[in-house]
mmCIF file of C-alpha atoms and ligand atoms in Angstrom:
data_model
loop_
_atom_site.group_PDB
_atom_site.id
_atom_site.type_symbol
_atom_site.label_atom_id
_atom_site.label_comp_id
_atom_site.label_asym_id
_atom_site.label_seq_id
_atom_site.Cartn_x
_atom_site.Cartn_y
_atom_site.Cartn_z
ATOM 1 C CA UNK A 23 13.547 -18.593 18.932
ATOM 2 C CA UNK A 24 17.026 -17.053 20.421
ATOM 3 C CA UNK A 25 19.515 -18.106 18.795
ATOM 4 C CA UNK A 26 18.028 -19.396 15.757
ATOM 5 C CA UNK A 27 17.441 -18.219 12.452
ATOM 6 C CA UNK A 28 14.094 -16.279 10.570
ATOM 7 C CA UNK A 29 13.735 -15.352 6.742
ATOM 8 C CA UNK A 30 12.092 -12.034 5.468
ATOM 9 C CA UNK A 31 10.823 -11.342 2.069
ATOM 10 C CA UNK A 32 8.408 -8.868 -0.041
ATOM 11 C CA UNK A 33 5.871 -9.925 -1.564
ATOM 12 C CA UNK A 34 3.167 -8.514 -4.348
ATOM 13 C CA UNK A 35 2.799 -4.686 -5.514
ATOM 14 C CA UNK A 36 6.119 -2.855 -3.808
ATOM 15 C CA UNK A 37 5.724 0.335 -1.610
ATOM 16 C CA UNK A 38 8.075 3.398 -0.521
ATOM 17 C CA UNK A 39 8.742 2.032 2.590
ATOM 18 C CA UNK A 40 9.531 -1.594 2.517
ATOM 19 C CA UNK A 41 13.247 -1.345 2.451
ATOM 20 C CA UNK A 42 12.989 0.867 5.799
ATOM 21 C CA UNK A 43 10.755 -2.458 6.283
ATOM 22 C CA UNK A 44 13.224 -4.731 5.890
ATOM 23 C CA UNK A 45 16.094 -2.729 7.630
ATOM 24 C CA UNK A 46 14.316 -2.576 10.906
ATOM 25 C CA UNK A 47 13.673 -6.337 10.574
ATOM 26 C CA UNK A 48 17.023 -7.367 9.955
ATOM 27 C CA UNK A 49 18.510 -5.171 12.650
ATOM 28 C CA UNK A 50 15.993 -5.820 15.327
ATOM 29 C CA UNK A 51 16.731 -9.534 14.624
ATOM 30 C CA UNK A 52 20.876 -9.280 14.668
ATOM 31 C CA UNK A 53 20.248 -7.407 17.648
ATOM 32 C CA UNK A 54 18.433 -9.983 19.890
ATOM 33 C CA UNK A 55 21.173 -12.497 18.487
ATOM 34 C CA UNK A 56 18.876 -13.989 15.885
ATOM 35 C CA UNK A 57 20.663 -14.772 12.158
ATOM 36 C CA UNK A 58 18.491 -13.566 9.212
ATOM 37 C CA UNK A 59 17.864 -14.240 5.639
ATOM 38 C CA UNK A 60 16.471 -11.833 3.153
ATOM 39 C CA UNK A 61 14.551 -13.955 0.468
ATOM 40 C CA UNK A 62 14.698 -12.728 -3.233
ATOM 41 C CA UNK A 63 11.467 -11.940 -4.912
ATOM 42 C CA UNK A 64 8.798 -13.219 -2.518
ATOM 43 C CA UNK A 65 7.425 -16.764 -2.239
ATOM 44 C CA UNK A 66 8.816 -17.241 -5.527
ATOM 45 C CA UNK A 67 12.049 -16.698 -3.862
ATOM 46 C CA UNK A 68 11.075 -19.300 -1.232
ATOM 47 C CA UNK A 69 10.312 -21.562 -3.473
ATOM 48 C CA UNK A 70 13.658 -21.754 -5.344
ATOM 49 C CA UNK A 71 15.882 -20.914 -2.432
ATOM 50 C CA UNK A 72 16.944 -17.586 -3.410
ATOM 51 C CA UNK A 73 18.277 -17.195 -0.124
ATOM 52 C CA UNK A 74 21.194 -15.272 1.780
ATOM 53 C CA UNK A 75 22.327 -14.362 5.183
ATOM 54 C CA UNK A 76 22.282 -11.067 5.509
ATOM 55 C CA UNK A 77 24.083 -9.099 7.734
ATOM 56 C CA UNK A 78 24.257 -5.102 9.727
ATOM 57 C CA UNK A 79 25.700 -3.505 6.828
ATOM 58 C CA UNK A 80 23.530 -5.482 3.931
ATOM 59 C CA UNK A 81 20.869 -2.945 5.152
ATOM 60 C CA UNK A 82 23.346 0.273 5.308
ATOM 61 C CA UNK A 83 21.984 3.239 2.747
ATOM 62 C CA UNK A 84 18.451 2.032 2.729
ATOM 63 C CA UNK A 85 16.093 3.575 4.764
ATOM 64 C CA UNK A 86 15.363 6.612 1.855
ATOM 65 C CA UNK A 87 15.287 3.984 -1.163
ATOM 66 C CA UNK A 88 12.075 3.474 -2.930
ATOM 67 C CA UNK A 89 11.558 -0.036 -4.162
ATOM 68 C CA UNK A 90 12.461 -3.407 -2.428
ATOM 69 C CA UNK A 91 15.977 -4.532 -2.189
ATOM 70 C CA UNK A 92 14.991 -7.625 -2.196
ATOM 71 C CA UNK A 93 12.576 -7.415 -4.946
ATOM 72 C CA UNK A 94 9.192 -8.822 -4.883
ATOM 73 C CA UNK A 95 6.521 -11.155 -7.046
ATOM 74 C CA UNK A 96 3.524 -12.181 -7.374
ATOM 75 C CA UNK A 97 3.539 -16.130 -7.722
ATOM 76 C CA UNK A 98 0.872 -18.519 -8.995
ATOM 77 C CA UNK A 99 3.023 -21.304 -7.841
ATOM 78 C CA UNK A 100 3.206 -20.254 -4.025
ATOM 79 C CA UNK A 101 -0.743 -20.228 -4.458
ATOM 80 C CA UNK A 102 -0.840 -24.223 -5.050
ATOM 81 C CA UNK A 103 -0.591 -26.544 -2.273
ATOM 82 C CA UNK A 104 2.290 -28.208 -3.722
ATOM 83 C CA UNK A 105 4.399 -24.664 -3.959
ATOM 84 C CA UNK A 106 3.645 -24.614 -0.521
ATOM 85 C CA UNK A 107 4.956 -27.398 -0.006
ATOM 86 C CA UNK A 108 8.100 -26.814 -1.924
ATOM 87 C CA UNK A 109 8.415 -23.394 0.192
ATOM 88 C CA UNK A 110 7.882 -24.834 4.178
ATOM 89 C CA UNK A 111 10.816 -27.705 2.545
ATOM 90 C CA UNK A 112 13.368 -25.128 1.249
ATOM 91 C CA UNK A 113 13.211 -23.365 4.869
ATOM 92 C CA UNK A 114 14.292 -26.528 6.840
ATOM 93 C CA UNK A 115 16.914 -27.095 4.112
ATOM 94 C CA UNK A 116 18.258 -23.458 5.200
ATOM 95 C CA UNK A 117 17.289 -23.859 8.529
ATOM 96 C CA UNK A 118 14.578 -21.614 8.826
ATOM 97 C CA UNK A 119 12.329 -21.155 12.114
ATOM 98 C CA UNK A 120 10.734 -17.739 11.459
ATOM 99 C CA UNK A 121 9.298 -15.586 8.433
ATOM 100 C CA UNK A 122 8.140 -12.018 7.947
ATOM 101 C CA UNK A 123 6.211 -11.244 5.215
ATOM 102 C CA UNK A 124 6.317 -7.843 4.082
ATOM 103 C CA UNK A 125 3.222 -6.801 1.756
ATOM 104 C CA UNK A 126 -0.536 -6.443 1.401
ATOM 105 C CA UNK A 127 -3.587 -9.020 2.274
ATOM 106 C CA UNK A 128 -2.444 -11.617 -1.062
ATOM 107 C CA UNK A 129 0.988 -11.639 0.858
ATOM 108 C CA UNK A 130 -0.770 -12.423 4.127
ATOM 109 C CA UNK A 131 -3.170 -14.920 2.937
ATOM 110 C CA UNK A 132 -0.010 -16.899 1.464
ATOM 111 C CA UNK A 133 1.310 -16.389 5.303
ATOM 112 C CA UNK A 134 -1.410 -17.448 7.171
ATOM 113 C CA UNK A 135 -1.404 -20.972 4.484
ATOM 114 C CA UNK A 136 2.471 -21.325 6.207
ATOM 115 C CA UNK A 137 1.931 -20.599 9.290
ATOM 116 C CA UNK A 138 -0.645 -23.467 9.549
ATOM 117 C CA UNK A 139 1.614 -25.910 7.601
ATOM 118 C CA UNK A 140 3.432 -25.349 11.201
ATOM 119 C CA UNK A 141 6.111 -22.261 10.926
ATOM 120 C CA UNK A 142 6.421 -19.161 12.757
ATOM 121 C CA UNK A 143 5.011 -15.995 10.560
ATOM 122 C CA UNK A 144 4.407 -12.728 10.873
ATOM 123 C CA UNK A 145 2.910 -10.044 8.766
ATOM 124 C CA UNK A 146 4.010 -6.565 8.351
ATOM 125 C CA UNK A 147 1.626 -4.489 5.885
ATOM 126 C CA UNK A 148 3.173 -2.512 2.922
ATOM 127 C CA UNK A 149 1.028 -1.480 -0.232
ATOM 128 C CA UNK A 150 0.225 1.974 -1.234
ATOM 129 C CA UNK A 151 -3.380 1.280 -1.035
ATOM 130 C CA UNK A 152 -4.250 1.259 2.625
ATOM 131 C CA UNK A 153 -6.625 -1.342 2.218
ATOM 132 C CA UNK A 154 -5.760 -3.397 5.044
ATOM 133 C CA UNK A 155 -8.222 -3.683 7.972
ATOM 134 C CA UNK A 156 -7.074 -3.049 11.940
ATOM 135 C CA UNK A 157 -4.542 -0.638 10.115
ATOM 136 C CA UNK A 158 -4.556 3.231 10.390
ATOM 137 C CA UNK A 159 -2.312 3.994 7.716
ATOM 138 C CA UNK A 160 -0.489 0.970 5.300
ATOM 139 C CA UNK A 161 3.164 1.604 4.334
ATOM 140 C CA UNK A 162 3.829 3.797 1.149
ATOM 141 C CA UNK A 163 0.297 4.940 1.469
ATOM 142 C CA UNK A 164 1.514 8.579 2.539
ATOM 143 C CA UNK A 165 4.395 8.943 0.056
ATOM 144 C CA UNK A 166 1.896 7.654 -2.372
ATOM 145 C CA UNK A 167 -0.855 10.160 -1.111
ATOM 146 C CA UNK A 168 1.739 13.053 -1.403
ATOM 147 C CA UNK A 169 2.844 12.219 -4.851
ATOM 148 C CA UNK A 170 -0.467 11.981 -5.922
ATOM 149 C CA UNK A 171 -0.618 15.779 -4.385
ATOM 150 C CA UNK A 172 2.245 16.570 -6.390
ATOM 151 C CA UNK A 173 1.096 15.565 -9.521
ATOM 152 C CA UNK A 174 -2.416 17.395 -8.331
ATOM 153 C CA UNK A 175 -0.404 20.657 -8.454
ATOM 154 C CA UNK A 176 1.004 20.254 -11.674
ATOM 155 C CA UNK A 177 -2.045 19.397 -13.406
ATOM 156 C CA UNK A 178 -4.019 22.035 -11.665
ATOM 157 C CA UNK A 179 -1.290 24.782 -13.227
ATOM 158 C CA UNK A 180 -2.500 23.691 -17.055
ATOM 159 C CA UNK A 181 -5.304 22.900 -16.272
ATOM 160 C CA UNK A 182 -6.022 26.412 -15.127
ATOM 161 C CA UNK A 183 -3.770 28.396 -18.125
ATOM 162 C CA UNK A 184 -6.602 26.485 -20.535
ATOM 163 C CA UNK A 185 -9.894 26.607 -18.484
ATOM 164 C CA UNK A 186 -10.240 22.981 -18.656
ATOM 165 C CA UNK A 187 -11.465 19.971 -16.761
ATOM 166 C CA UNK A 188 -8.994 17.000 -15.465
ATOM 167 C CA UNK A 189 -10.246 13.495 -14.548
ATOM 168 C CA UNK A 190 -6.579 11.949 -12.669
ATOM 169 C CA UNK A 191 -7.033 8.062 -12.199
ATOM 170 C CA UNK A 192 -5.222 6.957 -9.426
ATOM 171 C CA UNK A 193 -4.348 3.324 -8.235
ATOM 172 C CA UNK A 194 -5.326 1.567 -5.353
ATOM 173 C CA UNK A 195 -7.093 -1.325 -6.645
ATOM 174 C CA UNK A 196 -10.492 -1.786 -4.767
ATOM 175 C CA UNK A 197 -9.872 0.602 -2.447
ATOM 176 C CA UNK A 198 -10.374 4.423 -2.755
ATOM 177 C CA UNK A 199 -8.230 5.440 -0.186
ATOM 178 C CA UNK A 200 -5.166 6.963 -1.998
ATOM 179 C CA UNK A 201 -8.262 9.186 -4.024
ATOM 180 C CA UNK A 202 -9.785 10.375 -0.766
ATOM 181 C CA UNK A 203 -6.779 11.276 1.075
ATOM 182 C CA UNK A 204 -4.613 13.178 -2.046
ATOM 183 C CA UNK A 205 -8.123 14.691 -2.947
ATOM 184 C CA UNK A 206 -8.914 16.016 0.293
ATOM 185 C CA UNK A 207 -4.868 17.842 0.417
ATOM 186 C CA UNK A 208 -5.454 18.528 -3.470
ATOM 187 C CA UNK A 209 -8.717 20.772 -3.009
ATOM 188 C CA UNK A 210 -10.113 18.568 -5.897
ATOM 189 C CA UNK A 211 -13.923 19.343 -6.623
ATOM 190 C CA UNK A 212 -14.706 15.136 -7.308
ATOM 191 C CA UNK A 213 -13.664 12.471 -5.727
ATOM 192 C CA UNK A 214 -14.846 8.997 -7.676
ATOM 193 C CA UNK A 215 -14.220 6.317 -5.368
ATOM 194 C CA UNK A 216 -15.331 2.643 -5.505
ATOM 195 C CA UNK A 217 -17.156 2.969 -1.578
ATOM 196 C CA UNK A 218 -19.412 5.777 -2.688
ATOM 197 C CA UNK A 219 -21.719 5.432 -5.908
ATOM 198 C CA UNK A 220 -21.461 8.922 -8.186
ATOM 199 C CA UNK A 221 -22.897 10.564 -11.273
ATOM 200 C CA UNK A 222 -22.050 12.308 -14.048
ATOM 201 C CA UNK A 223 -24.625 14.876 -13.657
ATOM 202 C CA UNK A 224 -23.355 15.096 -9.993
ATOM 203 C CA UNK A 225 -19.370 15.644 -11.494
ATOM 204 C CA UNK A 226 -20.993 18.177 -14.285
ATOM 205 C CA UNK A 227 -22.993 19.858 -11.337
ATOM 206 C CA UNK A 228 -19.660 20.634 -9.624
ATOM 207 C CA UNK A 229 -17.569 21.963 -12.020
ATOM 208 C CA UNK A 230 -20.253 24.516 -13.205
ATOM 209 C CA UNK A 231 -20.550 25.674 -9.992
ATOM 210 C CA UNK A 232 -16.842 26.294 -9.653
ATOM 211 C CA UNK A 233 -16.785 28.148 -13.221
ATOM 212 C CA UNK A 234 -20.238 29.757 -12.195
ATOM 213 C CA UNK A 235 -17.823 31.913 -9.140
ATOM 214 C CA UNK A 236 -14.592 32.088 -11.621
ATOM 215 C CA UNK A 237 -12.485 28.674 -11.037
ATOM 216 C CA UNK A 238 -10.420 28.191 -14.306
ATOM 217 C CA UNK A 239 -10.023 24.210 -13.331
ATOM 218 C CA UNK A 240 -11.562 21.454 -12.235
ATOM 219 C CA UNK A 241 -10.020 18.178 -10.662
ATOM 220 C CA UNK A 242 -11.924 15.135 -10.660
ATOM 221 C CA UNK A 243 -9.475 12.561 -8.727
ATOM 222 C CA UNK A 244 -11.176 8.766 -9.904
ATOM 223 C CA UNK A 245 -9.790 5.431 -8.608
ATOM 224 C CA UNK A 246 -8.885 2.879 -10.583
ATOM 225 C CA UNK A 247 -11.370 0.603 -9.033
ATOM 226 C CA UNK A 248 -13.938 2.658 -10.225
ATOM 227 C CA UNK A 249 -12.393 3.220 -14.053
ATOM 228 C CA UNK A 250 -13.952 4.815 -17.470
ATOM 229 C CA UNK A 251 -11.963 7.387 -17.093
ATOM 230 C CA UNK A 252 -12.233 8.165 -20.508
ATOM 231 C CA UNK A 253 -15.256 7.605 -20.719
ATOM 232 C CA UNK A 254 -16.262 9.943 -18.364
ATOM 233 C CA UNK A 255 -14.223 12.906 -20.090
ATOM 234 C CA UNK A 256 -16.247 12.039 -22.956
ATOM 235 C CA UNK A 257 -19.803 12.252 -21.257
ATOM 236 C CA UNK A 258 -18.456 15.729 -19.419
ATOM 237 C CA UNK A 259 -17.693 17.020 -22.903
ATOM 238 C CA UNK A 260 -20.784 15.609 -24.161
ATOM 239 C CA UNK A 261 -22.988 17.334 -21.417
ATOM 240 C CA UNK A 262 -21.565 20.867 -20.578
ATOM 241 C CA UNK A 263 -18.665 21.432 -23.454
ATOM 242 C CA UNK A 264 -16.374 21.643 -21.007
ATOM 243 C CA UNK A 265 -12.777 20.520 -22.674
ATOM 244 C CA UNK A 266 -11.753 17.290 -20.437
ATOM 245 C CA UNK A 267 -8.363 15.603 -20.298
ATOM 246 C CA UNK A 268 -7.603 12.316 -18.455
ATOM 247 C CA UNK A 269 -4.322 11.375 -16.236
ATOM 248 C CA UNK A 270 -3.379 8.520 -15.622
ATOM 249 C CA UNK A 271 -0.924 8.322 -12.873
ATOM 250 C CA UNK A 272 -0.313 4.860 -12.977
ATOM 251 C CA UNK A 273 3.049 3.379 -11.274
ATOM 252 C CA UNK A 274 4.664 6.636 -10.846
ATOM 253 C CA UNK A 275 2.582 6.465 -7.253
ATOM 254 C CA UNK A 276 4.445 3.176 -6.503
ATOM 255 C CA UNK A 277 8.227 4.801 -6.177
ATOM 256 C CA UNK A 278 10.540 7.362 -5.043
ATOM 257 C CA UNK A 279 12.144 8.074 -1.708
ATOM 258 C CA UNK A 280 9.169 7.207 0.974
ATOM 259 C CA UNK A 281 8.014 9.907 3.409
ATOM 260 C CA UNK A 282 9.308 10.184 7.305
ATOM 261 C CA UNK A 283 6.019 8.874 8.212
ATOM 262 C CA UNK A 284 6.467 6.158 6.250
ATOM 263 C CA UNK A 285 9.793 5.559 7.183
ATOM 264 C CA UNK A 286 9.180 5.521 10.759
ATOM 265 C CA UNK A 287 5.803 3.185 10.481
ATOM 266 C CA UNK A 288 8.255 0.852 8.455
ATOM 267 C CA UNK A 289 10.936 1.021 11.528
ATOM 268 C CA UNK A 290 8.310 -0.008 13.969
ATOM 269 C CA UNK A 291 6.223 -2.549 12.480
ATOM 270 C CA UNK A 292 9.764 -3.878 11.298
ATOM 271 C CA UNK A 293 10.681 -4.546 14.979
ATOM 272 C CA UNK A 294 7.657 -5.433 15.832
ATOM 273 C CA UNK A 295 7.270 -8.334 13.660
ATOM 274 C CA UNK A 296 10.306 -9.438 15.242
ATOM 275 C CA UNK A 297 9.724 -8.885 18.626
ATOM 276 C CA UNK A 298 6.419 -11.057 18.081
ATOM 277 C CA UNK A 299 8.322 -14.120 16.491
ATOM 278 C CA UNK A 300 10.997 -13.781 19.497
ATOM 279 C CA UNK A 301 7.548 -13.808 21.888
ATOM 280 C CA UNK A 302 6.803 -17.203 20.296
ATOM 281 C CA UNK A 303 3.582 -15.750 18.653
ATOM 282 C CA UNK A 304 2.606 -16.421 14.759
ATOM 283 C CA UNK A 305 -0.065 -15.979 12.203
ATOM 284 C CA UNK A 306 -0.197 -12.358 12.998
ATOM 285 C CA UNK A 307 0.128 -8.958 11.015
ATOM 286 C CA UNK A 308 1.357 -6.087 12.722
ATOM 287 C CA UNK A 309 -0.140 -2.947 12.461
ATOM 288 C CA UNK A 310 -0.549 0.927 13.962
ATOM 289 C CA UNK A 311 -4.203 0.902 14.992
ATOM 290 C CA UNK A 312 -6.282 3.433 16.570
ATOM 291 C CA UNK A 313 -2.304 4.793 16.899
ATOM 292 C CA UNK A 314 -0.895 2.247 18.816
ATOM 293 C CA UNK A 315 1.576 -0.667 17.349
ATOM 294 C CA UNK A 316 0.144 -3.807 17.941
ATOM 295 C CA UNK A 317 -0.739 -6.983 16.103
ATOM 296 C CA UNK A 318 -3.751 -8.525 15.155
ATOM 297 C CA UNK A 319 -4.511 -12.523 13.704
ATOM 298 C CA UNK A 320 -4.255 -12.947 10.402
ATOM 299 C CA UNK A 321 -7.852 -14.791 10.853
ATOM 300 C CA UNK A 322 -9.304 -11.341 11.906
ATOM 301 C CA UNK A 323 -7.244 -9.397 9.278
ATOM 302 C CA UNK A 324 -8.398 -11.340 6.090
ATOM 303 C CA UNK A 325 -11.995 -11.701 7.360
ATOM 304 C CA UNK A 326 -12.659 -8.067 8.081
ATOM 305 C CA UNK A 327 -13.662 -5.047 5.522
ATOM 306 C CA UNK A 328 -11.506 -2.077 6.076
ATOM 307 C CA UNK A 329 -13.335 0.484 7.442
ATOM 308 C CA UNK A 330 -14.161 3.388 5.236
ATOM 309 C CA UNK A 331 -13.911 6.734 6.070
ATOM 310 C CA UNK A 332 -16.707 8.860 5.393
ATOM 311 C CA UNK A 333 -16.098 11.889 7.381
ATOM 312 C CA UNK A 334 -13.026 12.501 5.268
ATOM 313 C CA UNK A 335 -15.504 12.112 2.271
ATOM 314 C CA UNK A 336 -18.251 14.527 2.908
ATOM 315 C CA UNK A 337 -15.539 16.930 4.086
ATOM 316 C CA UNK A 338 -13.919 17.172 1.039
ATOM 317 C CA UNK A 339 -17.239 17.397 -0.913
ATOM 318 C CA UNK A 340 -17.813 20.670 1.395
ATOM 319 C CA UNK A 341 -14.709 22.108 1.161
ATOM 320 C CA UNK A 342 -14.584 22.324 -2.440
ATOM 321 C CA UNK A 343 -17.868 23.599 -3.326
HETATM 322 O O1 LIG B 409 -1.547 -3.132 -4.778
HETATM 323 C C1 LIG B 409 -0.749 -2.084 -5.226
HETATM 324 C C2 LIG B 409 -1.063 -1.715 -6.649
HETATM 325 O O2 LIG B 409 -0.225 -0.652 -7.052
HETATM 326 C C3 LIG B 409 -2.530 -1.351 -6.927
HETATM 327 O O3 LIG B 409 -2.831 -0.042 -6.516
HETATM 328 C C4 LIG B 409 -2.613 -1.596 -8.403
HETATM 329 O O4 LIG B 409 -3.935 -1.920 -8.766
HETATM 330 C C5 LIG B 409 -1.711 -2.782 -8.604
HETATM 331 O O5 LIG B 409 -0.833 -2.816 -7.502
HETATM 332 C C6 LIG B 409 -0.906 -2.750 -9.883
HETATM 333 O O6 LIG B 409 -0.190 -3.926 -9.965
HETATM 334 P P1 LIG B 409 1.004 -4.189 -10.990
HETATM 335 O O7 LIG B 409 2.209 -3.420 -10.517
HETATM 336 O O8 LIG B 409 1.212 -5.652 -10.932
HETATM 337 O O9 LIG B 409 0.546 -3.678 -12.322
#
């Protein structure tokens, strides 16, 4: 692999995190002697050659940028055989040995589909919604958890000055990660996650309990997965005419400037990811497990179920009685 040259790209939802991502990759790579290019807009990118060398300095001013400097896609193309095709082609016109794929388990299945068609890739996982297995924490899950905390705050102050009730919807697709973790720090008295099945009479239980001892608010944190958000506001109203309002977070969780921690699990996975393809290895996702860097097979990755934490779960539920 010395001597030779490796692509990286982001691909699917972007995180806070990925251009400290990218910056690690490219300099880890210049620095064993290895040439990189930095592939617009994911496999789309790939597919249509968006390509360009980039150098030390094309990843100066970076590391505190939300976003993805090289911008990112979902494509339908890339998930045909023939896009494949047209992807593993444009690399040996530009002379490409190596790939990292920066993004969440779509991005890796796409990888693993390469990386049998015979080139070198490597994973590194960024999505806000730490749904990943064999990975402790995702990047842009923590600067998504703390602007989710944020927000938490803000609604909690009006919430309060009108003695009212506020669902918050948060993303993270299937997973109810980003809910658990910001509503655990947030002190909110429901959590509404897709891994744990939940009531109404349950959610109306625990907000007149907190009025019952003087709370003027109640939080009620639901992921997206689970939805009827609305819905719910409207059944809380319904049952104990307490005045509901929904917020919906949406892609405000997706930018801003990402966190230390995720800037320095960006840095290392980075490197890693290019360590691995100078090692000769492929088909592998790099992660920080059990708090060590490693990497795992893709194979294992997209065959596992992330584990779910349920400590974090009931602790919450206790602490906000
Ligand atoms: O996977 C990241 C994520 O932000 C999810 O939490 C959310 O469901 C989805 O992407 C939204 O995707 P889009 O930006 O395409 O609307």
């Amino acid at each position: 692999m010395r001597n030779k040259s490796i692509a990286v790209l982001t691909s699917g939802g972007d995180a806070p995190g990925m251009n400290a991502a990218i910056r690690a990759v490219v300099r880890t790579a210049i620095f064993h002697g290895l040439k990189v290019l930095g592939v617009r807009k994911g496999y789309e990118g790939l597919i249509k050659g968006e390509m360009f060398e980039m150098s030390l300095s094309s990843v100066a001013d970076i590391i505190h940028r939300g976003g993805t400097m090289l911008q990112t896609a979902r494509s339908p193309e890339f998930a045909t055989p023939e896009g494949r095709e047209k992807a593993l082609n444009m690399m040996e016109v530009f002379g490409v040995q190596g790939l990292v794929v920066i993004g969440g388990d779509g991005s890796f299945r796409g990888a693993r589909d390469l990386a049998n068609m015979g080139i070198q890739v490597i994973g590194v996982p960024g999505t806000i919604d730490n749904d990943i297995p064999y990975c402790d924490r995702t990047i842009g899950f923590d600067t998504a958890v703390n602007t989710v905390v944020e927000a938490i705050g803000r609604i909690r102050d009006t919430t309060s000055s009108h003695n009212r009730a506020n669902i918050i919807e948060v993303m993270g697709r299937n997973s109810g990660d980003i809910s658990l973790y910001a509503g655990l720090a947030g002190g909110a008295e429901s959590i509404i996650i897709p891994e744990v099945n939940a009531s109404v009479e349950d959610v109306c239980k625990r907000i007149m309990h907190g009025r019952n001892r003087g709370k003027l608010h109640s939080i009620i944190i639901l992921a997206e997965g689970v939805g009827g958000a609305f819905e719910m506001a409207k059944a809380i109203e319904g049952k104990i005419s307490v005045e509901t309002r929904v917020t919906i977070l949406g892609h405000v969780q997706r930018g801003g400037s990402p966190s230390a921690f995720d800037r320095i699990l960006a840095s290392r996975l980075g490197a890693k990811a290019v360590e691995l393809l100078l090692e000769g290895d492929t088909s592998k996702m790099t992660s920080q497990y059990r708090s060590e860097i490693g990497a795992f097979d893709f194979d294992e990755v997209l065959s596992a179920k992330k584990e779910f934490s349920g400590e974090i779960y009931s602790l919450a539920r206790i602490l906000s009685i």
